[in-house]
Short mmCIF file of C-alpha atoms in Angstrom, two decimals:
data_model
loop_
_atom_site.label_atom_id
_atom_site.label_comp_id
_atom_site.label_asym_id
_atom_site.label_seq_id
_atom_site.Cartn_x
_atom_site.Cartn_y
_atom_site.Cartn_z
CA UNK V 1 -64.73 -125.09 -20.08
CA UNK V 2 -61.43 -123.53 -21.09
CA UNK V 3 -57.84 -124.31 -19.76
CA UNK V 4 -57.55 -121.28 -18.20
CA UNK V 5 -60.48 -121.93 -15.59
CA UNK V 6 -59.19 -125.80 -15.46
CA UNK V 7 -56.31 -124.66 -14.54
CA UNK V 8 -57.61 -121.94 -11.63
CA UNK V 9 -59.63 -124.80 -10.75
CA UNK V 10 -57.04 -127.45 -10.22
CA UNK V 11 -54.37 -124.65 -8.94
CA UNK V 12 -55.91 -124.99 -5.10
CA UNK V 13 -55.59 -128.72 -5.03
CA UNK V 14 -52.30 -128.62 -5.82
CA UNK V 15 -51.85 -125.44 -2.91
CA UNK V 16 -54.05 -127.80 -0.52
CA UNK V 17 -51.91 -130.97 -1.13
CA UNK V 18 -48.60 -128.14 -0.64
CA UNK V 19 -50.07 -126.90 2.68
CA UNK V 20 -50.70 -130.95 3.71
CA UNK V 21 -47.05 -131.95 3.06
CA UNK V 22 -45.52 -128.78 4.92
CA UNK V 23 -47.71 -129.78 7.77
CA UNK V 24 -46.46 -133.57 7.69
CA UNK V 25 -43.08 -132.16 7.60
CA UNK V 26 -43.25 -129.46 10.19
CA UNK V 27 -44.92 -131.89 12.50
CA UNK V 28 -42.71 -134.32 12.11
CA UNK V 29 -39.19 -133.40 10.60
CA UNK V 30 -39.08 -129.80 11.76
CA UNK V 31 -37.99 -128.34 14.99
CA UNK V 32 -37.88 -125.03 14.61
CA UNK V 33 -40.46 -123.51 12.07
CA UNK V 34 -39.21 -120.12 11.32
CA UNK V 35 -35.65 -121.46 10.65
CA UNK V 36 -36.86 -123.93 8.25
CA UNK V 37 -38.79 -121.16 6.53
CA UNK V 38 -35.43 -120.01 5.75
CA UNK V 39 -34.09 -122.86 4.50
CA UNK V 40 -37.19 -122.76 2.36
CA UNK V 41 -36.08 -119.27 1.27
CA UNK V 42 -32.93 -120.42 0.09
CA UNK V 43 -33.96 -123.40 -2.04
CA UNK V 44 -36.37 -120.18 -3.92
CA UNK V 45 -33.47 -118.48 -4.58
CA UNK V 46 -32.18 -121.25 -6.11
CA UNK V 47 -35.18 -122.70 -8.14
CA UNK V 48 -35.90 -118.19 -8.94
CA UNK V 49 -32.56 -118.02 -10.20
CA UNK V 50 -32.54 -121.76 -12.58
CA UNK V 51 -35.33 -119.45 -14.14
CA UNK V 52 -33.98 -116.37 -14.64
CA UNK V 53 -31.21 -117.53 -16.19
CA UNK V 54 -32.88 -119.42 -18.80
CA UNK V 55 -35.82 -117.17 -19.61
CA UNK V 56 -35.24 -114.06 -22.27
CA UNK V 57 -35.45 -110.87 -20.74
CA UNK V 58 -36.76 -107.32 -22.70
CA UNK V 59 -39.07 -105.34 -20.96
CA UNK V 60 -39.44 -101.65 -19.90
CA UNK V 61 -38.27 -101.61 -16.21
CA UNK V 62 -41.57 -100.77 -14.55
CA UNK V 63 -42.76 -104.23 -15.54
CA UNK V 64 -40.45 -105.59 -12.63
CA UNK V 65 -42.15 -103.43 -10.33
CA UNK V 66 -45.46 -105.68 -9.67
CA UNK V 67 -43.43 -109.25 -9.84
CA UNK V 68 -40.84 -108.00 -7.32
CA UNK V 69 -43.79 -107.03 -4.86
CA UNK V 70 -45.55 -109.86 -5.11
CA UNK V 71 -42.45 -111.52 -4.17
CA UNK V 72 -41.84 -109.52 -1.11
CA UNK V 73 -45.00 -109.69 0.19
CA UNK V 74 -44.39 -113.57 -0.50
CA UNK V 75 -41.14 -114.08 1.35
CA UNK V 76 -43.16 -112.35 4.24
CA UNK V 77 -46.15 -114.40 4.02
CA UNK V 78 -43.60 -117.35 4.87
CA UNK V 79 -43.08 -116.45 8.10
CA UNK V 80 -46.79 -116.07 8.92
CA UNK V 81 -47.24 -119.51 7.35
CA UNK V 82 -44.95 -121.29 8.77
CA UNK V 83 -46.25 -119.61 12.26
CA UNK V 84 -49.62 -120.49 12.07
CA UNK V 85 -48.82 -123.98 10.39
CA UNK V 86 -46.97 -124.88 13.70
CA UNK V 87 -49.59 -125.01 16.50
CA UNK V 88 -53.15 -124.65 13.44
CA UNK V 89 -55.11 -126.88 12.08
CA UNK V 90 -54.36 -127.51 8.48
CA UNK V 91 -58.26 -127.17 7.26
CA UNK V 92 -59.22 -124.71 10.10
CA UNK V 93 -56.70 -122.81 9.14
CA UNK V 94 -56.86 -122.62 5.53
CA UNK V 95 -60.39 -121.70 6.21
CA UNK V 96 -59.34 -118.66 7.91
CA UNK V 97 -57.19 -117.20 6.06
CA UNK V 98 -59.58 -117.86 2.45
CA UNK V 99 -60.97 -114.40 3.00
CA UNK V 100 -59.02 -112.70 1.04
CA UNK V 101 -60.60 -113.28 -1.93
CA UNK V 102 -62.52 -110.16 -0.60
CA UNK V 103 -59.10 -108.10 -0.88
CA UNK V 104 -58.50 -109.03 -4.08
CA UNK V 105 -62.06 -108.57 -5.44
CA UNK V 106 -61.88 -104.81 -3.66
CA UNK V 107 -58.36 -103.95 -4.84
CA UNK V 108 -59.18 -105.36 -8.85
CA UNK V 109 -62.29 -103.68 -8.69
CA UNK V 110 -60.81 -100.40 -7.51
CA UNK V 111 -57.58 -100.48 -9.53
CA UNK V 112 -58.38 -103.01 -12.62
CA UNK V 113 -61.98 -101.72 -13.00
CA UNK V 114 -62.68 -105.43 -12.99
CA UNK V 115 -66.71 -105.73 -12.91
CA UNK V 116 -68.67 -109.43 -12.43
CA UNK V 117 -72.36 -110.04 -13.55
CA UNK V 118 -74.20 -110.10 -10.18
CA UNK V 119 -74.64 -113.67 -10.07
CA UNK V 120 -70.47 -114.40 -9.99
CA UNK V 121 -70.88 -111.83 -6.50
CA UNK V 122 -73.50 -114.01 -5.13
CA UNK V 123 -71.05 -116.86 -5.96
CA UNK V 124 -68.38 -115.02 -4.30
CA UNK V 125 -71.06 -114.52 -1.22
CA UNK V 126 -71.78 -118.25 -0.60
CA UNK V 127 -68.09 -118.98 -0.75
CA UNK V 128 -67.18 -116.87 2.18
CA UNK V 129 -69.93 -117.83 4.33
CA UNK V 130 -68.72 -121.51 3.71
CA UNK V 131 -65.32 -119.91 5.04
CA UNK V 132 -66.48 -118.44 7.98
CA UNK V 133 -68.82 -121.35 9.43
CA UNK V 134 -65.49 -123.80 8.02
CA UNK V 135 -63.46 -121.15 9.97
CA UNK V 136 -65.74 -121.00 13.39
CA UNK V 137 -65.61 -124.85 13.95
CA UNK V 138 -62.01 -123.84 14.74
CA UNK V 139 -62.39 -124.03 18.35
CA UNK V 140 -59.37 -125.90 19.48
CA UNK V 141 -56.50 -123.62 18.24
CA UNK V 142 -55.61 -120.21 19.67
CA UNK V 143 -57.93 -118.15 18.16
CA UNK V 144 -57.30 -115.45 20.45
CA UNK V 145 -53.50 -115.81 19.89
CA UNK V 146 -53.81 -116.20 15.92
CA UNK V 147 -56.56 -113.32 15.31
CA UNK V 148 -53.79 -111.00 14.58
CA UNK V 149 -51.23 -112.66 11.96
CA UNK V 150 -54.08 -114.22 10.57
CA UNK V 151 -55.59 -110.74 9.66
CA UNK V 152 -51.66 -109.85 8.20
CA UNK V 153 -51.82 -112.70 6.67
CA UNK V 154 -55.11 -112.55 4.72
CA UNK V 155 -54.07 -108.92 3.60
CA UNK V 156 -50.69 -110.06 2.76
CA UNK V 157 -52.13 -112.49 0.41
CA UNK V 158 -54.65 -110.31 -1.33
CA UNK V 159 -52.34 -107.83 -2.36
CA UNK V 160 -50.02 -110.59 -2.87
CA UNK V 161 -52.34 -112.11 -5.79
CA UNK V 162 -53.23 -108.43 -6.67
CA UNK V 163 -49.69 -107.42 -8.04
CA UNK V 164 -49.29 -110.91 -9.42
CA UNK V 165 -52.59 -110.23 -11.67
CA UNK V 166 -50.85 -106.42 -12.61
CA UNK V 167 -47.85 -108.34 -13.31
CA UNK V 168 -49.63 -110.36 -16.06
CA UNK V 169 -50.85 -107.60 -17.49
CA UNK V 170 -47.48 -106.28 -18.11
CA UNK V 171 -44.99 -109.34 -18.92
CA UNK V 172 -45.52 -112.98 -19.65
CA UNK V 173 -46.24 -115.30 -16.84
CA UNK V 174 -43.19 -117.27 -16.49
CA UNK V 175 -41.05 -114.23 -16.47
CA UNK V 176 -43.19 -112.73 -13.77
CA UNK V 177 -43.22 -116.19 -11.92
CA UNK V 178 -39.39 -116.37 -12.14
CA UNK V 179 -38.95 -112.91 -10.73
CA UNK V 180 -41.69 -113.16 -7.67
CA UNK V 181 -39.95 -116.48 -6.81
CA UNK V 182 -36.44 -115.48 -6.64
CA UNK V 183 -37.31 -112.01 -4.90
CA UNK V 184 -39.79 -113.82 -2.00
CA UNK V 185 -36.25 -116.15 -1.79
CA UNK V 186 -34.65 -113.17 -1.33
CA UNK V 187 -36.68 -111.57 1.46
CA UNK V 188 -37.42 -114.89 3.36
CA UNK V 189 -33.47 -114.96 4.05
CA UNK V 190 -33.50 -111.34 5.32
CA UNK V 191 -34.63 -113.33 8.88
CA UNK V 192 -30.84 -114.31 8.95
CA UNK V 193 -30.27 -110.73 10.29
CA UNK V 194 -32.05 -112.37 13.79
CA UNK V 195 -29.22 -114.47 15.73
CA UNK V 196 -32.30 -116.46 17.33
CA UNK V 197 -33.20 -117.41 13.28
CA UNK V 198 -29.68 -117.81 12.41
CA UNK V 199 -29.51 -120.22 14.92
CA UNK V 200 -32.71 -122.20 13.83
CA UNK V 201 -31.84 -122.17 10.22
CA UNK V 202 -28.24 -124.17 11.06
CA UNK V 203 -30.10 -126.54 12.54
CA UNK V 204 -33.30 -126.88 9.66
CA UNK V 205 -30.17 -127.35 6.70
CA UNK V 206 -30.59 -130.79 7.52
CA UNK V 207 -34.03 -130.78 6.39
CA UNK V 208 -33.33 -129.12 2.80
CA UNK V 209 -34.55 -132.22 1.24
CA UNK V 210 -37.73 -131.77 2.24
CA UNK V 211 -37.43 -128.38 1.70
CA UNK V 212 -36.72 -128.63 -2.25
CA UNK V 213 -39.49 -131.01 -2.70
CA UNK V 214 -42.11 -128.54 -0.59
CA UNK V 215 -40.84 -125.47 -2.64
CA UNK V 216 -40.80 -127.48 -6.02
CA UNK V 217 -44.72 -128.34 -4.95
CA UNK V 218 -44.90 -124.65 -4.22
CA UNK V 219 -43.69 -123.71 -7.65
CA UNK V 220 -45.94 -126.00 -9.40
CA UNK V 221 -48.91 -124.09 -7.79
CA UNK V 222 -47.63 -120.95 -8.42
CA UNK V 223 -46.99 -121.32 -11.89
CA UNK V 224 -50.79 -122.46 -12.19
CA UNK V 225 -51.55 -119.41 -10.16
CA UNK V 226 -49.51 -116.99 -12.53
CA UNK V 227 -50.73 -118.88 -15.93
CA UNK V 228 -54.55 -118.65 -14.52
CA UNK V 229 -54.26 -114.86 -13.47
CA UNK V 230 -52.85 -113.86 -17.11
CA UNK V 231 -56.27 -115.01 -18.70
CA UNK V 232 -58.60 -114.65 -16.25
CA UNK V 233 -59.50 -112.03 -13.89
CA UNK V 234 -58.40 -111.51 -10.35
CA UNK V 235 -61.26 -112.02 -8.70
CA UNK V 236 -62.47 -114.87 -10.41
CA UNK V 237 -59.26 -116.97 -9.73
CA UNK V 238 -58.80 -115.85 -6.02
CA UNK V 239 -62.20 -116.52 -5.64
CA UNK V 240 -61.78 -120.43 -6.93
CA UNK V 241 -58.88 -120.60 -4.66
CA UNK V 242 -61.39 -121.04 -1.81
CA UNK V 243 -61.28 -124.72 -3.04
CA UNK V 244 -58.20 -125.20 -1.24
CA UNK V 245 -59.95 -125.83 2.43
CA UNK V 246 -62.09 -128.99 0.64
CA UNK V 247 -58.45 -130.17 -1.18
CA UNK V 248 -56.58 -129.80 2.43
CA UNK V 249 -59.72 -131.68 4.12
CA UNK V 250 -59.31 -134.62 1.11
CA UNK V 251 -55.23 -134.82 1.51
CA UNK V 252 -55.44 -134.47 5.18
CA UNK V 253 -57.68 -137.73 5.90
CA UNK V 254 -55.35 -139.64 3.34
CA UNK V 255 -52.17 -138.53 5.47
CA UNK V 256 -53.82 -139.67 8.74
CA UNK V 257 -54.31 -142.85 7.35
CA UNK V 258 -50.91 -143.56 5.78
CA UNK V 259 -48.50 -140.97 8.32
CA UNK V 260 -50.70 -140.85 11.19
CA UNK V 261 -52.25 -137.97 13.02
CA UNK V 262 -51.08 -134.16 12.08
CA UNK V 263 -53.78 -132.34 13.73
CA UNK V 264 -56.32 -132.06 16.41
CA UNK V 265 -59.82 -133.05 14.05
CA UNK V 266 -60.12 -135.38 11.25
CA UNK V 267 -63.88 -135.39 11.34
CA UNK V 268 -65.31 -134.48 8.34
CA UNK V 269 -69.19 -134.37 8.99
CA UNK V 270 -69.25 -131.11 10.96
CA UNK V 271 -67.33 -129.89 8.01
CA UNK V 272 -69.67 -130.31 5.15
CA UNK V 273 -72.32 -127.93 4.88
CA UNK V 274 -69.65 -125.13 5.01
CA UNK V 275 -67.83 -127.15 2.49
CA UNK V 276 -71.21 -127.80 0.38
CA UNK V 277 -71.42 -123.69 0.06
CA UNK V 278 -67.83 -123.24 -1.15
CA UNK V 279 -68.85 -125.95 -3.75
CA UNK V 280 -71.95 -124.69 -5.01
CA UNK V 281 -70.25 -121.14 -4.66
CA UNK V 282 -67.58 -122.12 -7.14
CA UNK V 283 -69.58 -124.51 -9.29
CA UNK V 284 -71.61 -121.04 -9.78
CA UNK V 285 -68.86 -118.57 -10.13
CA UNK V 286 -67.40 -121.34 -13.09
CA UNK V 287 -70.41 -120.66 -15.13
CA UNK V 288 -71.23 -117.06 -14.38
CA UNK V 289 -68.22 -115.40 -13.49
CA UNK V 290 -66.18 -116.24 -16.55
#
């Protein structure tokens, strides 16, 4: 097994045990969500911008192109995260929105000419039925309410992870990592136009603590994210990512025993044969699709 498929392999744990701490802290530090998304925005800025100053820069400028929009797309996909993170199950809702490997397959295939032996598809096949039954146990939250900016969402972040692969093809990693991170900084602040977010985000400063150590999580799994798409193909390494909903499930029960309860199930039983196929899915994609 080589580094680069360690790496896309371990890259969702570290996203799961991201998506648990935001949770812990917007459950029980955060008030207002979409003002500490913007507080969030400001500590990329500043963690984008410690890298761009001390990377070397020499590239034709239609390189930047990809990196800055896969960080807009980013900085948007904040405020549908923090959204849904509010009022969602962490698991069910990971579960949801781990469709868009499908986006990403579709666009790479389209664009990248990206082609899998059939076996890797029928990999990709059992992990998105593991989704959906993972993602119809979800009968607690708002479904009707969420059906919408989950849909966004899921597009956002296949096209997101889409221009993040292009970018890899067209400047090294960390250069295209420093760029998407500073520039989804950028756009998350652009909510300070709205008085009713200015207002939340003087009141979420307080929590920029948590905020730099959620971000500097975020940045971890992001740079595995960039270093796995520059040696492996898109579709492979979104598809992997649907490891994430069995990472969140794993973190989850440890934070309910230590911090107490962040969401509305902690039963894992009803969860495993949809978990079982996103297993076997990616156990078979490792050996196939690579």
């Amino acid at each position: 097994m080589n580094l680069a498929l360690i790496i896309a392999i371990l890259s969702p744990f570290i996203f799961g045990f991201m998506n648990t701490f935001d949770k812990y802290v917007i459950s029980h530090r955060v008030k207002f969500s979409l003002g500490y998304a913007v507080v969030s925005g400001l500590v990329n800025i500043f963690f984008g911008l410690s890298m761009v100053l001390f990377l070397s820069w020499d590239f034709n400028t239609a390189s930047y192109l990809f990196p800055v929009l896969a960080g807009i797309l980013s900085g948007f996909a904040y405020y549908f995260y923090y959204f849904l993170m509010k009022d969602s199950d962490v698991s069910y809702l990971v579960g949801f929105i781990y469709l868009y490997p499908v986006v990403v397959a579709f666009l790479s295939f389209i664009f990248l000419s990206e082609r899998l032996p059939v076996i890797a598809y029928f990999a990709i096949a059992l992990i998105l039925v593991g989704v959906i039954l993972l993602s119809l146990r979800a009968k607690k939250i708002k479904a009707s309410l969420l059906i919408l900016p989950l849909a966004f969402y899921i597009t956002i972040l296949g096209c997101y992870e889409f221009f993040i692969k292009v970018s890899t093809n067209n400047m090294p990693f960390m250069q295209g990592l420093a760029i998407t991170i500073f520039i989804s900084g950028l756009t998350i602040m652009l909510g300070l136009f709205s008085r009713h977010i200015r207002h939340e985000f003087i009141i979420e400063v307080r929590n920029i603590k948590w905020a730099f150590i959620g971000e500097f999580i975020t940045l971890v799994a992001t740079l595995t994210l960039y270093f796995a798409m520059s040696r492996l193909t898109a579709t492979l390494v979104a598809s992997l990512a649907s490891l994430q909903p069995l990472a969140v499930i794993i973190f989850e029960r440890a934070a309910h025993k230590y911090y107490g309860k962040m969401t509305k199930d902690n039963t894992l039983l009803p969860k495993l044969g949809a978990i079982l196929l996103i297993v076997l899915g990616v156990i078979i994609l490792s050996i196939f699709g690579t």
